[in-house]
Amino acid sequence: MTWLVWLNVRYDKMAKLVTKSLLLLFFLLASASSFVIPDEEPEQFMIGGTPTVQGAFPAVAFIRTIGRPICGAAVIDERHVVTLAQCVLNGTFHLYNPRLVRVHTGDIMLNPVSPTRETRLASVIYVHPNFKAHTYENDIAVIRLQEPLPLPSNEIEPAFRRTRIVGNGFTCHMVGWGQTAAAGQVVDVQQRSIPTVINDRDQCNFVRHLSPVTESMICAGNLVAAATGPAPCTGNIGSGLYCDGDLTGLLSFGLNCGTANNPPTFTQIRFFNGWIEQQLVRTDVPPAGWSPLDV
């Protein structure tokens, strides 16, 4: 083999080796990026609504996970927040590693970050063991924080949890996050509230053929098309429903963005007050990857 042929062979081998190395590096970077908690906002938040002011709903919080950029929550005490089960379970309904769940409180803006924002990592996550993935029954979870929140505070207060029935026709407020442009660029990331009228459960079940509203849920908001709002969109899953200032529900499904026959439906807090209290004193630690009993 001449020296020129030898050089060509060596060059080909080195080129193939470099190509394989670059492909491996690209794969590793792409894989690693899938485990980074995203900071981007969902494409749609809500239609309509009124901007809130700092301190108007001081129990409101939101969480970020590797699966959801935003999910609503509410402060229970200095070490706990309540949210939805589906907010802390992955696509196969297994529990996230708590160290990959961030909780944000004390801020009415998603961006830019306010000096009043308090961010905590989760230490333990308790999901209702009877959460049903196909019907969203018992869609609730309690997150314990690694470090306590600074209570009392002007910006953060524990929620007053509703204990009484809210009658049909009563107007409450769903508190979530702002609007986005059609192209997906955020134009308003301020906290907003939507006046939300409580609906008759039978009426909701009549217009919705799937995901029935059970006794432990509250159906509220638009039943017919409301193209100009107010209505929640997919970015507001987990948002709190406040009636007379009391945390009454967490938005579980029916994020209809103004369409008909899919009314917003909330996990009803008063049905779970006892269960929530039990989680506050638990000492066991469910492992990452744990799953509710029915999935």
Tab-separated table of C-alpha atoms in Angstrom:
chain	number	residue	atom	x	y	z
A	1	MET	CA	0.000	0.000	0.000
A	2	THR	CA	1.431	3.344	-1.039
A	3	TRP	CA	1.665	6.131	1.474
A	4	LEU	CA	-1.069	8.080	-0.425
A	5	VAL	CA	-3.513	5.187	-0.267
A	6	TRP	CA	-2.646	4.668	3.400
A	7	LEU	CA	-3.417	8.317	4.156
A	8	ASN	CA	-6.775	8.081	2.383
A	9	VAL	CA	-7.745	5.006	4.401
A	10	ARG	CA	-6.690	6.668	7.649
A	11	TYR	CA	-8.646	9.792	6.696
A	12	ASP	CA	-11.810	7.772	6.011
A	13	LYS	CA	-11.520	5.954	9.340
A	14	MET	CA	-10.986	9.192	11.245
A	15	ALA	CA	-13.926	10.867	9.482
A	16	LYS	CA	-16.216	7.967	10.405
A	17	LEU	CA	-14.986	8.071	14.005
A	18	VAL	CA	-15.601	11.832	14.263
A	19	THR	CA	-19.062	11.444	12.736
A	20	LYS	CA	-19.987	8.703	15.212
A	21	SER	CA	-18.655	10.790	18.111
A	22	LEU	CA	-20.681	13.831	17.033
A	23	LEU	CA	-23.827	11.721	16.664
A	24	LEU	CA	-23.287	10.240	20.141
A	25	LEU	CA	-22.750	13.698	21.626
A	26	PHE	CA	-25.911	14.986	19.946
A	27	PHE	CA	-27.897	12.022	21.297
A	28	LEU	CA	-26.609	12.547	24.830
A	29	LEU	CA	-27.382	16.268	24.753
A	30	ALA	CA	-30.862	15.643	23.365
A	31	SER	CA	-31.530	13.006	26.010
A	32	ALA	CA	-30.282	15.245	28.810
A	33	SER	CA	-32.429	18.132	27.630
A	34	SER	CA	-35.549	16.015	28.069
A	35	PHE	CA	-34.864	15.954	31.819
A	36	VAL	CA	-34.552	19.721	32.178
A	37	ILE	CA	-37.564	21.388	33.786
A	38	PRO	CA	-38.904	23.671	31.025
A	39	ASP	CA	-39.295	27.394	31.561
A	40	GLU	CA	-41.334	28.080	28.435
A	41	GLU	CA	-45.030	28.865	28.790
A	42	PRO	CA	-47.895	26.838	27.274
A	43	GLU	CA	-49.407	28.135	24.057
A	44	GLN	CA	-52.753	29.137	25.570
A	45	PHE	CA	-53.790	30.181	29.052
A	46	MET	CA	-57.264	31.687	29.166
A	47	ILE	CA	-59.731	33.808	27.277
A	48	GLY	CA	-60.788	37.003	29.003
A	49	GLY	CA	-60.477	37.531	32.712
A	50	THR	CA	-59.338	40.463	34.814
A	51	PRO	CA	-55.741	41.089	35.954
A	52	THR	CA	-55.293	40.612	39.694
A	53	VAL	CA	-53.155	42.648	42.068
A	54	GLN	CA	-50.466	41.429	44.440
A	55	GLY	CA	-52.042	39.997	47.587
A	56	ALA	CA	-55.545	39.538	46.172
A	57	PHE	CA	-55.137	35.730	46.076
A	58	PRO	CA	-52.072	35.103	48.256
A	59	ALA	CA	-52.567	31.329	48.445
A	60	VAL	CA	-52.137	30.866	44.687
A	61	ALA	CA	-49.020	28.943	43.627
A	62	PHE	CA	-47.837	27.142	40.534
A	63	ILE	CA	-45.510	24.233	39.970
A	64	ARG	CA	-43.142	23.200	37.181
A	65	THR	CA	-42.184	19.632	36.325
A	66	ILE	CA	-40.377	17.895	33.471
A	67	GLY	CA	-43.786	17.143	31.977
A	68	ARG	CA	-45.733	20.379	32.524
A	69	PRO	CA	-44.338	23.914	32.304
A	70	ILE	CA	-47.198	25.220	34.481
A	71	CYS	CA	-49.648	23.556	36.860
A	72	GLY	CA	-51.751	25.353	39.450
A	73	ALA	CA	-51.554	24.818	43.206
A	74	ALA	CA	-52.453	26.480	46.505
A	75	VAL	CA	-50.526	27.022	49.740
A	76	ILE	CA	-51.807	24.971	52.697
A	77	ASP	CA	-49.204	25.945	55.280
A	78	GLU	CA	-45.531	26.917	55.374
A	79	ARG	CA	-44.433	23.403	54.307
A	80	HIS	CA	-47.236	22.173	52.019
A	81	VAL	CA	-49.175	23.007	48.868
A	82	VAL	CA	-52.142	21.188	47.349
A	83	THR	CA	-52.368	20.451	43.632
A	84	LEU	CA	-53.773	17.845	41.229
A	85	ALA	CA	-52.614	14.247	41.064
A	86	GLN	CA	-52.176	14.580	37.306
A	87	CYS	CA	-49.749	17.470	37.884
A	88	VAL	CA	-47.215	15.257	39.674
A	89	LEU	CA	-47.603	12.019	37.689
A	90	ASN	CA	-45.840	11.327	34.410
A	91	GLY	CA	-47.367	10.061	31.176
A	92	THR	CA	-47.639	6.528	32.542
A	93	PHE	CA	-49.104	7.797	35.839
A	94	HIS	CA	-46.026	7.238	37.954
A	95	LEU	CA	-44.811	9.719	40.534
A	96	TYR	CA	-42.155	12.243	39.557
A	97	ASN	CA	-38.937	12.423	41.495
A	98	PRO	CA	-39.695	15.224	44.027
A	99	ARG	CA	-36.327	16.848	43.308
A	100	LEU	CA	-37.602	17.588	39.780
A	101	VAL	CA	-40.696	19.439	41.005
A	102	ARG	CA	-40.412	23.176	41.664
A	103	VAL	CA	-43.056	25.164	43.549
A	104	HIS	CA	-43.424	28.939	43.054
A	105	THR	CA	-45.411	31.252	45.312
A	106	GLY	CA	-45.721	34.964	46.063
A	107	ASP	CA	-45.647	36.125	42.430
A	108	ILE	CA	-48.503	37.178	40.151
A	109	MET	CA	-46.244	37.184	37.056
A	110	LEU	CA	-44.847	34.175	35.243
A	111	ASN	CA	-42.199	36.415	33.684
A	112	PRO	CA	-40.224	38.393	34.660
A	113	VAL	CA	-39.607	36.933	38.100
A	114	SER	CA	-40.732	39.263	40.888
A	115	PRO	CA	-38.527	39.952	43.948
A	116	THR	CA	-41.391	38.570	46.058
A	117	ARG	CA	-41.305	35.126	44.428
A	118	GLU	CA	-40.437	32.193	46.666
A	119	THR	CA	-39.261	28.998	44.942
A	120	ARG	CA	-38.966	25.650	46.667
A	121	LEU	CA	-38.170	22.102	45.600
A	122	ALA	CA	-40.471	19.312	46.716
A	123	SER	CA	-39.237	16.853	49.310
A	124	VAL	CA	-42.209	14.443	49.416
A	125	ILE	CA	-45.288	14.090	47.203
A	126	TYR	CA	-48.486	12.397	48.374
A	127	VAL	CA	-50.997	11.448	45.674
A	128	HIS	CA	-54.495	10.241	46.515
A	129	PRO	CA	-54.232	6.433	46.256
A	130	ASN	CA	-57.621	6.175	44.556
A	131	PHE	CA	-56.923	8.626	41.753
A	132	LYS	CA	-58.601	7.296	38.610
A	133	ALA	CA	-56.775	8.269	35.467
A	134	HIS	CA	-59.715	7.631	33.135
A	135	THR	CA	-62.345	9.637	35.066
A	136	TYR	CA	-60.166	12.091	37.075
A	137	GLU	CA	-61.840	11.056	40.333
A	138	ASN	CA	-59.774	11.848	43.452
A	139	ASP	CA	-57.546	14.097	41.376
A	140	ILE	CA	-55.576	15.622	44.223
A	141	ALA	CA	-52.067	15.589	45.703
A	142	VAL	CA	-50.148	17.289	48.519
A	143	ILE	CA	-46.543	18.423	48.076
A	144	ARG	CA	-44.230	18.878	51.051
A	145	LEU	CA	-41.514	21.474	50.501
A	146	GLN	CA	-37.821	21.079	51.264
A	147	GLU	CA	-37.724	24.469	52.979
A	148	PRO	CA	-40.604	26.343	54.675
A	149	LEU	CA	-42.217	29.416	53.160
A	150	PRO	CA	-41.777	32.747	54.991
A	151	LEU	CA	-45.136	32.990	56.734
A	152	PRO	CA	-46.752	35.292	57.660
A	153	SER	CA	-46.107	37.339	54.526
A	154	ASN	CA	-47.769	40.161	52.607
A	155	GLU	CA	-47.614	38.108	49.407
A	156	ILE	CA	-48.177	34.531	50.657
A	157	GLU	CA	-50.913	33.191	52.919
A	158	PRO	CA	-52.361	29.710	53.468
A	159	ALA	CA	-55.669	29.079	51.734
A	160	PHE	CA	-58.931	29.024	53.633
A	161	ARG	CA	-60.335	25.714	52.454
A	162	ARG	CA	-64.052	25.542	51.731
A	163	THR	CA	-66.058	23.308	54.070
A	164	ARG	CA	-69.620	24.103	52.937
A	165	ILE	CA	-71.606	23.423	49.773
A	166	VAL	CA	-71.594	26.149	47.130
A	167	GLY	CA	-75.051	26.507	45.579
A	168	ASN	CA	-75.835	26.442	41.874
A	169	GLY	CA	-75.752	29.893	40.322
A	170	PHE	CA	-73.227	31.244	42.811
A	171	THR	CA	-70.417	33.278	41.243
A	172	CYS	CA	-66.880	32.331	42.252
A	173	HIS	CA	-63.512	33.235	40.725
A	174	MET	CA	-61.078	30.973	38.938
A	175	VAL	CA	-57.566	32.355	39.343
A	176	GLY	CA	-54.977	31.454	36.732
A	177	TRP	CA	-52.620	32.982	34.229
A	178	GLY	CA	-52.891	35.365	31.327
A	179	GLN	CA	-53.258	35.243	27.596
A	180	THR	CA	-50.990	34.411	24.680
A	181	ALA	CA	-50.839	35.487	21.071
A	182	ALA	CA	-52.100	33.178	18.338
A	183	ALA	CA	-48.535	32.448	17.269
A	184	GLY	CA	-47.684	31.178	20.745
A	185	GLN	CA	-45.705	34.230	21.852
A	186	VAL	CA	-46.629	35.366	25.350
A	187	VAL	CA	-48.308	38.774	25.394
A	188	ASP	CA	-49.652	38.726	28.945
A	189	VAL	CA	-48.286	36.511	31.698
A	190	GLN	CA	-49.959	38.243	34.616
A	191	GLN	CA	-52.255	36.416	36.988
A	192	ARG	CA	-55.904	36.849	36.034
A	193	SER	CA	-59.277	35.927	37.525
A	194	ILE	CA	-62.417	34.757	35.738
A	195	PRO	CA	-65.898	35.114	37.258
A	196	THR	CA	-67.152	31.527	37.233
A	197	VAL	CA	-70.775	30.536	37.883
A	198	ILE	CA	-71.455	27.192	39.595
A	199	ASN	CA	-73.504	24.884	37.346
A	200	ASP	CA	-75.955	22.135	38.160
A	201	ARG	CA	-74.104	18.814	38.028
A	202	ASP	CA	-76.866	17.054	36.092
A	203	GLN	CA	-76.827	19.795	33.485
A	204	CYS	CA	-73.077	19.397	33.035
A	205	ASN	CA	-73.403	15.644	32.655
A	206	PHE	CA	-76.145	16.138	30.063
A	207	VAL	CA	-73.918	18.189	27.745
A	208	ARG	CA	-70.745	16.163	28.344
A	209	HIS	CA	-70.780	12.540	27.221
A	210	LEU	CA	-67.309	11.659	28.504
A	211	SER	CA	-65.642	12.307	31.889
A	212	PRO	CA	-68.795	12.615	34.015
A	213	VAL	CA	-68.989	15.078	36.900
A	214	THR	CA	-69.180	13.133	40.155
A	215	GLU	CA	-70.241	14.299	43.612
A	216	SER	CA	-66.666	15.126	44.620
A	217	MET	CA	-66.326	17.553	41.695
A	218	ILE	CA	-67.701	21.009	40.864
A	219	CYS	CA	-68.755	21.994	37.361
A	220	ALA	CA	-68.596	25.731	36.698
A	221	GLY	CA	-68.131	28.172	33.848
A	222	ASN	CA	-69.313	28.148	30.259
A	223	LEU	CA	-71.571	25.368	28.990
A	224	VAL	CA	-72.040	26.859	25.517
A	225	ALA	CA	-69.480	28.261	23.121
A	226	ALA	CA	-67.804	31.430	24.429
A	227	ALA	CA	-65.324	32.430	21.747
A	228	THR	CA	-64.578	35.743	23.440
A	229	GLY	CA	-64.498	34.268	26.925
A	230	PRO	CA	-64.138	34.116	29.746
A	231	ALA	CA	-62.861	30.543	29.747
A	232	PRO	CA	-59.748	28.605	30.785
A	233	CYS	CA	-57.372	26.983	28.292
A	234	THR	CA	-54.902	24.128	28.673
A	235	GLY	CA	-52.267	26.267	30.393
A	236	ASN	CA	-54.479	26.635	33.469
A	237	ILE	CA	-54.763	23.050	34.636
A	238	GLY	CA	-54.770	22.951	38.436
A	239	SER	CA	-55.911	26.574	38.815
A	240	GLY	CA	-57.876	27.318	41.965
A	241	LEU	CA	-61.580	28.121	42.212
A	242	TYR	CA	-62.222	30.611	45.029
A	243	CYS	CA	-65.715	31.183	46.420
A	244	ASP	CA	-66.049	34.012	48.957
A	245	GLY	CA	-62.250	33.865	49.155
A	246	ASP	CA	-62.208	30.166	50.120
A	247	LEU	CA	-60.309	27.613	48.056
A	248	THR	CA	-63.180	25.547	46.687
A	249	GLY	CA	-61.730	23.579	43.787
A	250	LEU	CA	-58.760	22.847	41.525
A	251	LEU	CA	-59.333	22.793	37.765
A	252	SER	CA	-59.064	19.136	36.711
A	253	PHE	CA	-60.585	18.889	33.213
A	254	GLY	CA	-62.822	20.789	30.830
A	255	LEU	CA	-60.171	23.357	29.910
A	256	ASN	CA	-62.342	24.212	26.942
A	257	CYS	CA	-60.850	27.546	25.809
A	258	GLY	CA	-64.354	28.739	24.950
A	259	THR	CA	-65.759	25.669	23.181
A	260	ALA	CA	-69.162	24.195	23.992
A	261	ASN	CA	-70.187	20.988	25.795
A	262	ASN	CA	-67.009	20.607	27.855
A	263	PRO	CA	-67.533	22.768	30.965
A	264	PRO	CA	-64.623	23.420	33.355
A	265	THR	CA	-64.664	20.858	36.149
A	266	PHE	CA	-62.825	21.117	39.460
A	267	THR	CA	-61.762	18.696	42.183
A	268	GLN	CA	-63.974	19.786	45.096
A	269	ILE	CA	-61.745	20.608	48.055
A	270	ARG	CA	-64.349	20.159	50.806
A	271	PHE	CA	-64.550	16.442	49.996
A	272	PHE	CA	-60.816	16.055	50.627
A	273	ASN	CA	-60.140	18.249	53.663
A	274	GLY	CA	-59.795	15.211	55.905
A	275	TRP	CA	-57.416	13.498	53.499
A	276	ILE	CA	-55.343	16.686	53.159
A	277	GLU	CA	-54.964	16.951	56.939
A	278	GLN	CA	-53.715	13.363	57.091
A	279	GLN	CA	-50.983	14.087	54.562
A	280	LEU	CA	-49.624	16.990	56.600
A	281	VAL	CA	-48.505	14.633	59.378
A	282	ARG	CA	-47.398	11.614	57.334
A	283	THR	CA	-43.843	10.422	57.889
A	284	ASP	CA	-43.521	7.823	55.129
A	285	VAL	CA	-41.951	8.761	51.796
A	286	PRO	CA	-43.534	7.329	48.628
A	287	PRO	CA	-40.694	6.518	46.211
A	288	ALA	CA	-40.296	8.142	42.816
A	289	GLY	CA	-42.059	5.930	40.311
A	290	TRP	CA	-44.849	4.963	42.704
A	291	SER	CA	-48.261	4.824	41.057
A	292	PRO	CA	-51.844	5.076	42.345
A	293	LEU	CA	-53.604	1.753	42.903
A	294	ASP	CA	-55.826	1.771	39.840
A	295	VAL	CA	-53.210	2.325	37.136
